[in-house]
């Protein structure tokens, strides 16, 4: 059964392999499962390019029809041809235009972006806690958004602009060559020069774009870090320090924007000058042919119209190529941050944790965060089911680290941790953590409803379960009085 185009995609479909760390292999990984829709959209764009170029040449053919007919006989002799031209303009052309734009704007763009976003986010949250400890949360989030937006724009622009333009150039060559093969050769030579110019400027734009994207992500990370820790900023009266950090981050961004802008100015200026050459060359040559009686006035107009379309399209295509290379630079920059191997994955044969007694054992455990000093050394500890144990020590003695190792937020450097004689390395991380309740010393809440925050640890909890938990925590009454800034109340209020 033929599915609706929107249902050709399965954004939630998992990709078993890790993302590659080279640009085009990474792009293939991101786009896997979308190729059928991309091919159909590409075909529609190519056909649309052919139709649009033929439309530009129609004027010349109409002029020749007029010139070979008298005013009295024009509609009688050429009426059907003129009617066919009108039908082409009002029926055929809009159909191709609609289908091409439908595929790009409704089918491809939303679905590809969703698929990439889900795929990248799923890989990112699979990283260990160390990955997130070593970077700004805002910077990581920026990279996720950056790669999905930029790669989607690359695909859409390649189809909408590059393939459309290549089809237009090929059709232009064919139409102009029908007038005179040497005029067609002008199109080929012009396109070769255009391609050479692109090959010079595009890598430079891609490189400066990558630098700009990285500076943007660092600036975003700095701002998010400040805002998410605004209580500390206020308590320590450290606004000046944060202001200085922001000035430094945005100073780097400003410099990268200036370098990028310099490349853009030169690129646009050179393209503007070069684009005019195709129109001047083709029109001049066909006029010379006309003066020698070798072509008709209509053929001069047709060739000139097509050449003018190429001239105008050159600017549009060059800006799109600039956007494509800019976005490729941003994809490559995000790839360096996101497409790194997971440093702590489930074992290939990992099993679900099975709890029978909930006995916990630390066996000669050592962990010092990769350092030579501090941390835990030769820790052996047995905790029987039902026992209550308090661990006391100075700040930095390793109390929180002990819990982190039990949760397998980190792997021990030596020694092992067991639950009911099951090594935590040999069970899935999700099943391990789902059996352990933690009351952290840090207060954390999602910017979601009170309901979402309460049932976060038990997604299948009923409304009665949630209310009972809130009552047991002494929170039910004040939650009912909550009103957020959007006037949502009680358990539906955002925290």
XYZ file of C-alpha atoms in Angstrom:
495
model
C 0.000 0.000 0.000
C 1.294 3.467 -0.938
C 1.859 5.498 2.227
C 1.306 9.212 2.599
C 4.695 10.919 2.001
C 4.778 12.226 5.575
C 4.689 8.607 6.788
C 7.745 7.591 4.765
C 9.862 8.580 7.743
C 10.272 6.915 11.110
C 11.988 9.591 13.225
C 12.040 7.381 16.302
C 13.798 4.482 14.520
C 17.068 3.664 16.237
C 20.429 3.382 14.459
C 22.497 0.562 15.901
C 25.915 1.792 14.821
C 27.685 4.752 16.480
C 28.008 7.991 14.470
C 31.170 8.118 12.312
C 33.681 10.910 12.902
C 34.256 11.940 9.283
C 31.892 14.508 7.785
C 30.222 12.683 4.888
C 30.031 9.355 6.723
C 28.421 11.225 9.635
C 25.896 12.802 7.243
C 25.013 9.352 5.835
C 24.505 8.094 9.402
C 22.188 10.998 10.195
C 20.157 10.533 6.991
C 19.841 6.733 6.972
C 16.241 5.712 6.274
C 15.368 8.926 4.404
C 16.855 8.254 0.976
C 13.651 7.298 -0.879
C 12.030 10.638 -0.055
C 15.253 12.495 -0.895
C 15.464 10.829 -4.334
C 11.820 11.656 -5.131
C 12.291 15.274 -4.019
C 15.493 15.513 -6.066
C 13.729 14.210 -9.181
C 10.917 16.729 -8.711
C 13.427 19.568 -8.375
C 15.302 18.527 -11.533
C 12.081 18.382 -13.552
C 11.049 21.749 -12.150
C 14.399 23.206 -13.255
C 13.857 21.915 -16.798
C 10.336 23.357 -16.921
C 11.414 26.769 -15.584
C 14.241 27.095 -18.117
C 11.923 26.157 -20.962
C 9.497 28.822 -19.683
C 12.243 31.463 -20.056
C 12.730 30.458 -23.702
C 9.027 30.561 -24.562
C 9.067 34.293 -25.256
C 11.416 33.832 -28.192
C 9.298 31.107 -29.736
C 6.146 33.218 -29.340
C 7.881 36.143 -31.072
C 8.803 33.915 -34.009
C 5.174 32.744 -34.248
C 4.063 36.364 -34.440
C 6.700 37.300 -37.026
C 5.762 34.483 -39.428
C 2.043 35.278 -39.219
C -0.124 38.225 -40.222
C -2.352 39.934 -37.645
C -5.400 38.567 -39.464
C -4.217 34.946 -39.570
C -2.304 34.670 -36.270
C -5.083 33.166 -34.132
C -6.541 31.133 -36.935
C -3.232 29.506 -37.848
C -1.380 29.529 -34.522
C -4.257 29.596 -32.060
C -3.739 26.025 -30.806
C -0.017 26.626 -30.252
C -0.728 29.840 -28.338
C -3.363 28.004 -26.312
C -0.792 25.281 -25.554
C 1.616 27.951 -24.283
C -1.110 29.326 -21.980
C -1.905 25.806 -20.758
C 1.747 25.159 -20.101
C 2.071 28.361 -18.043
C -1.122 27.893 -16.025
C -1.281 24.106 -15.661
C 1.979 22.230 -16.280
C 4.351 24.750 -14.653
C 2.304 25.185 -11.419
C 1.958 21.402 -11.005
C 5.722 20.853 -11.154
C 6.335 23.864 -8.917
C 3.781 22.705 -6.334
C 5.031 19.127 -6.155
C 8.683 20.186 -5.856
C 7.950 22.643 -3.067
C 5.584 20.222 -1.341
C 8.319 17.597 -1.177
C 10.877 20.052 0.160
C 8.823 22.110 2.613
C 6.269 19.616 3.924
C 7.799 16.176 3.428
C 11.569 16.604 3.692
C 12.347 19.554 5.943
C 10.170 18.750 9.011
C 10.754 14.990 8.906
C 14.496 15.037 8.270
C 15.032 17.582 11.028
C 12.974 15.513 13.485
C 14.798 12.305 12.555
C 18.240 13.890 12.948
C 17.288 15.601 16.228
C 15.980 12.398 17.794
C 18.918 10.346 16.539
C 21.539 12.803 17.794
C 19.810 13.387 21.125
C 19.464 9.657 21.728
C 23.198 9.219 21.134
C 24.095 12.222 23.285
C 22.148 11.177 26.379
C 23.847 7.775 26.125
C 27.171 9.376 27.088
C 28.525 8.902 30.581
C 28.230 11.524 33.307
C 31.883 12.467 32.712
C 31.024 13.679 29.204
C 28.530 16.182 30.610
C 30.778 17.121 33.534
C 33.498 18.220 31.114
C 31.427 20.620 29.005
C 28.794 23.344 29.236
C 25.240 21.984 29.187
C 24.229 24.930 27.005
C 27.050 24.248 24.563
C 26.047 20.594 24.155
C 22.402 21.582 23.648
C 23.464 24.202 21.099
C 25.435 21.586 19.162
C 22.433 19.240 19.032
C 20.182 21.977 17.661
C 22.935 23.175 15.345
C 23.528 19.822 13.640
C 19.849 19.044 12.993
C 19.056 22.529 11.679
C 22.202 22.875 9.587
C 22.104 19.410 8.010
C 18.421 19.773 7.153
C 19.174 23.104 5.475
C 22.039 21.485 3.535
C 19.792 18.747 2.130
C 16.924 21.082 1.274
C 19.234 23.633 -0.388
C 21.057 20.935 -2.352
C 17.761 19.728 -3.752
C 15.973 23.059 -4.045
C 18.895 25.014 -5.484
C 21.866 22.944 -6.657
C 19.962 20.198 -8.511
C 17.469 22.752 -9.835
C 20.376 24.878 -11.091
C 22.223 21.955 -12.693
C 19.049 20.960 -14.524
C 18.613 24.588 -15.609
C 22.201 24.802 -16.906
C 21.846 21.539 -18.848
C 18.536 22.667 -20.347
C 19.986 26.106 -21.140
C 22.887 24.472 -22.957
C 20.453 22.372 -24.987
C 18.190 25.327 -25.883
C 21.060 27.665 -26.805
C 22.872 24.906 -28.707
C 19.763 24.490 -30.873
C 20.339 28.081 -31.965
C 24.086 27.597 -32.515
C 26.442 25.048 -31.018
C 29.101 27.703 -30.426
C 26.654 29.669 -28.277
C 26.115 26.469 -26.295
C 29.877 26.236 -25.829
C 29.770 29.687 -24.175
C 27.424 28.220 -21.535
C 29.824 25.316 -20.898
C 32.849 27.619 -20.542
C 30.926 29.986 -18.274
C 29.763 27.150 -16.051
C 33.352 25.845 -15.782
C 34.501 29.262 -14.569
C 31.590 29.439 -12.116
C 32.505 26.010 -10.743
C 36.173 27.026 -10.343
C 35.145 30.136 -8.426
C 32.951 28.042 -6.115
C 35.811 25.642 -5.428
C 37.995 28.557 -4.368
C 35.562 30.332 -2.085
C 33.449 27.509 -0.604
C 36.150 25.752 1.484
C 37.178 29.144 2.896
C 33.580 29.913 3.835
C 33.161 26.438 5.360
C 36.286 26.872 7.504
C 35.345 30.332 8.803
C 31.778 29.143 9.380
C 33.029 26.285 11.560
C 35.025 28.757 13.653
C 32.003 31.030 13.914
C 29.717 28.164 15.002
C 32.154 27.077 17.705
C 32.415 30.641 19.034
C 28.614 30.881 19.015
C 28.279 27.628 20.984
C 30.847 28.777 23.565
C 29.047 32.091 24.008
C 25.728 30.263 24.412
C 27.294 27.853 26.897
C 28.679 30.752 28.945
C 25.297 32.486 29.117
C 23.406 29.284 29.966
C 25.985 28.479 32.671
C 25.488 31.898 34.248
C 21.695 31.874 34.044
C 21.344 28.295 35.326
C 23.498 29.195 38.337
C 22.046 32.656 38.905
C 21.484 31.973 42.618
C 25.239 31.536 43.129
C 25.947 34.660 41.075
C 23.627 36.689 43.300
C 24.762 35.148 46.589
C 28.429 35.808 45.855
C 27.754 39.239 44.296
C 29.762 38.127 41.268
C 27.928 39.919 38.480
C 31.129 41.684 37.366
C 32.966 38.382 36.979
C 30.122 36.903 34.904
C 29.950 40.103 32.875
C 33.665 39.794 32.109
C 33.274 36.156 31.094
C 30.392 37.102 28.777
C 32.394 39.969 27.238
C 35.282 37.583 26.546
C 32.983 34.965 24.968
C 31.172 37.497 22.799
C 34.482 39.118 21.865
C 35.612 35.813 20.354
C 32.261 35.509 18.597
C 32.588 39.041 17.212
C 36.056 38.330 15.786
C 34.877 35.115 14.154
C 31.886 36.941 12.644
C 34.149 39.639 11.159
C 36.442 37.026 9.552
C 33.416 35.156 8.180
C 31.865 38.404 6.929
C 35.067 39.353 5.105
C 34.930 36.130 3.077
C 31.251 36.709 2.296
C 31.797 40.259 0.991
C 34.526 39.214 -1.442
C 32.560 36.161 -2.546
C 29.372 38.099 -3.307
C 31.215 40.858 -5.160
C 33.119 38.442 -7.402
C 29.970 36.445 -8.193
C 28.010 39.586 -9.075
C 30.620 40.629 -11.632
C 31.136 37.150 -13.093
C 27.416 36.340 -13.388
C 26.876 39.197 -15.854
C 29.326 37.692 -18.339
C 26.980 34.890 -19.453
C 24.239 37.310 -20.501
C 26.628 39.694 -22.279
C 28.454 36.876 -24.104
C 25.401 34.905 -25.290
C 23.340 37.945 -26.279
C 26.254 39.566 -28.136
C 27.056 36.387 -30.032
C 23.448 35.678 -31.071
C 22.997 39.298 -32.187
C 26.071 38.865 -34.413
C 24.518 35.685 -35.795
C 21.272 37.570 -36.453
C 23.073 40.389 -38.295
C 24.517 37.710 -40.579
C 21.079 36.202 -41.156
C 21.930 32.960 -39.352
C 19.242 33.092 -36.619
C 15.769 34.583 -36.204
C 14.872 37.450 -33.829
C 12.926 34.963 -31.742
C 16.011 32.794 -31.326
C 17.986 35.853 -30.193
C 15.291 36.625 -27.612
C 15.070 32.979 -26.478
C 18.851 32.696 -26.070
C 19.051 36.065 -24.325
C 16.158 35.194 -21.988
C 17.762 31.901 -21.004
C 21.156 33.581 -20.518
C 19.560 36.307 -18.398
C 17.922 33.627 -16.287
C 21.327 31.985 -15.787
C 22.807 35.360 -14.819
C 20.101 36.012 -12.232
C 20.205 32.426 -11.038
C 23.987 32.561 -10.531
C 23.597 35.010 -7.663
C 20.822 32.958 -6.103
C 22.780 29.712 -6.487
C 25.992 31.229 -5.129
C 24.204 32.443 -2.007
C 22.660 28.992 -1.561
C 26.067 27.328 -1.996
C 27.448 29.758 0.550
C 24.666 28.723 2.938
C 25.352 25.038 2.212
C 29.069 25.340 2.978
C 28.311 27.497 6.009
C 25.965 24.815 7.300
C 28.455 22.042 6.470
C 30.976 23.896 8.608
C 28.477 23.974 11.458
C 27.687 20.266 11.018
C 31.389 19.417 11.107
C 31.888 21.578 14.195
C 28.966 19.909 16.009
C 30.163 16.463 14.906
C 33.467 16.950 16.752
C 31.556 17.438 20.000
C 28.684 14.971 19.608
C 30.039 12.080 17.507
C 32.486 10.819 20.094
C 32.365 7.188 21.253
C 30.530 6.387 24.460
C 33.184 5.882 27.115
C 30.877 3.715 29.233
C 28.512 1.405 27.393
C 26.538 -1.636 28.368
C 28.377 -4.890 27.842
C 27.358 -6.769 24.692
C 25.875 -9.532 26.831
C 24.556 -7.273 29.601
C 21.502 -8.630 31.407
C 18.709 -6.927 33.319
C 19.507 -6.552 37.013
C 17.562 -9.130 39.025
C 16.936 -8.176 42.651
C 16.368 -10.939 45.162
C 17.815 -9.716 48.454
C 19.445 -6.374 47.476
C 22.811 -7.218 49.097
C 25.491 -4.684 48.115
C 29.231 -5.335 48.096
C 32.238 -3.143 47.238
C 35.252 -5.366 46.642
C 38.679 -3.677 46.842
C 37.428 -0.643 44.899
C 39.743 2.112 43.674
C 38.608 5.282 41.917
C 40.308 8.689 41.773
C 38.817 10.347 38.656
C 41.952 9.451 36.723
C 44.200 11.282 39.196
C 47.068 9.923 41.281
C 45.874 11.490 44.521
C 42.534 11.548 46.348
C 39.470 9.471 45.608
C 38.839 5.994 46.943
C 41.497 3.340 47.480
C 41.084 -0.316 48.471
C 37.504 0.103 49.662
C 35.752 -3.125 50.628
C 32.270 -2.915 52.080
C 29.364 -5.339 52.484
C 25.834 -4.121 53.119
C 23.197 -6.748 53.770
C 19.589 -6.378 52.681
C 17.576 -4.296 55.157
C 20.604 -2.692 56.829
C 20.753 1.072 57.303
C 24.221 2.517 56.905
C 25.499 6.036 57.428
C 28.812 7.023 55.823
C 30.550 9.978 57.468
C 33.605 11.816 56.187
C 35.128 15.176 55.380
C 34.186 17.039 52.223
C 35.873 15.329 49.295
C 36.448 12.082 51.181
C 34.473 10.101 48.589
C 30.982 9.704 50.042
C 29.208 10.860 46.857
C 31.743 8.978 44.737
C 30.774 5.748 46.494
C 27.136 6.269 45.511
C 28.140 7.245 41.956
C 30.060 3.950 41.608
C 27.059 2.003 42.911
C 24.913 3.709 40.256
C 27.678 3.128 37.704
C 27.876 6.773 36.802
C 31.582 5.974 36.637
C 33.441 2.679 36.264
C 35.843 1.653 38.995
C 39.528 1.912 38.097
C 40.062 -1.383 39.881
C 37.902 -3.643 42.009
C 34.212 -4.380 41.527
C 30.759 -3.465 42.811
C 28.146 -6.203 43.225
C 24.392 -6.243 43.870
C 23.135 -9.701 44.778
C 26.390 -11.126 43.394
C 25.811 -9.421 40.038
C 28.648 -7.189 38.887
C 27.168 -3.800 37.992
C 29.368 -3.778 34.861
C 27.491 -6.842 33.588
C 23.957 -5.463 33.859
C 22.317 -2.724 31.807
C 22.727 0.767 33.190
C 19.008 1.496 32.866
C 17.957 -1.587 34.841
C 20.582 -0.862 37.516
C 19.500 2.727 38.136
C 15.803 1.930 37.952
C 16.221 -0.225 41.108
C 17.972 2.461 43.171
C 16.327 5.513 44.731
C 18.524 8.533 45.397
C 17.799 11.678 47.385
C 20.506 13.965 46.096
C 22.159 16.731 48.102
C 21.486 18.955 45.092
C 17.942 20.186 44.441
C 17.014 19.699 40.809
C 13.719 20.192 39.007
C 12.792 20.075 35.344
C 11.066 23.088 33.841
C 7.943 20.982 33.534
C 4.698 20.542 35.445
C 4.623 19.553 39.096
C 2.986 16.306 37.928
C 5.837 15.522 35.505
C 8.470 16.133 38.168
C 6.772 13.929 40.777
C 6.189 10.910 38.522
C 9.565 11.200 36.758
C 10.925 8.148 38.604
C 7.799 6.083 37.889
C 6.303 6.905 34.521
C 3.378 4.478 34.947
C 2.225 6.049 38.228
C -1.487 6.812 38.448
C -2.985 10.110 39.565
C -3.711 8.583 42.982
C -0.111 7.332 43.271
C 1.153 10.829 42.511
C -1.128 12.519 45.050
C -0.230 9.966 47.712
C 3.487 10.599 47.126
C 2.933 14.360 47.368
C 0.969 13.938 50.629
C 3.691 11.726 52.092
C 6.202 14.474 51.296
C 3.949 17.122 52.846
C 3.683 18.890 49.479
C 0.106 18.231 48.343
C -1.528 21.289 49.923
C 0.947 23.877 48.658
C 1.028 22.283 45.181
C -2.733 22.860 44.924
C -2.077 26.582 45.514
C 0.603 26.844 42.807
C -0.052 29.231 39.880
C 2.633 29.738 37.212
C 3.135 32.748 34.922
C 0.813 31.203 32.314
C -1.962 30.825 34.925
C -1.654 27.040 35.004
C -2.585 25.771 38.437
C -1.894 22.968 40.887
C -0.234 19.877 39.476
C -0.408 21.400 35.980
C 1.681 24.439 36.995
C 5.199 24.594 35.593
C 8.012 24.724 38.141
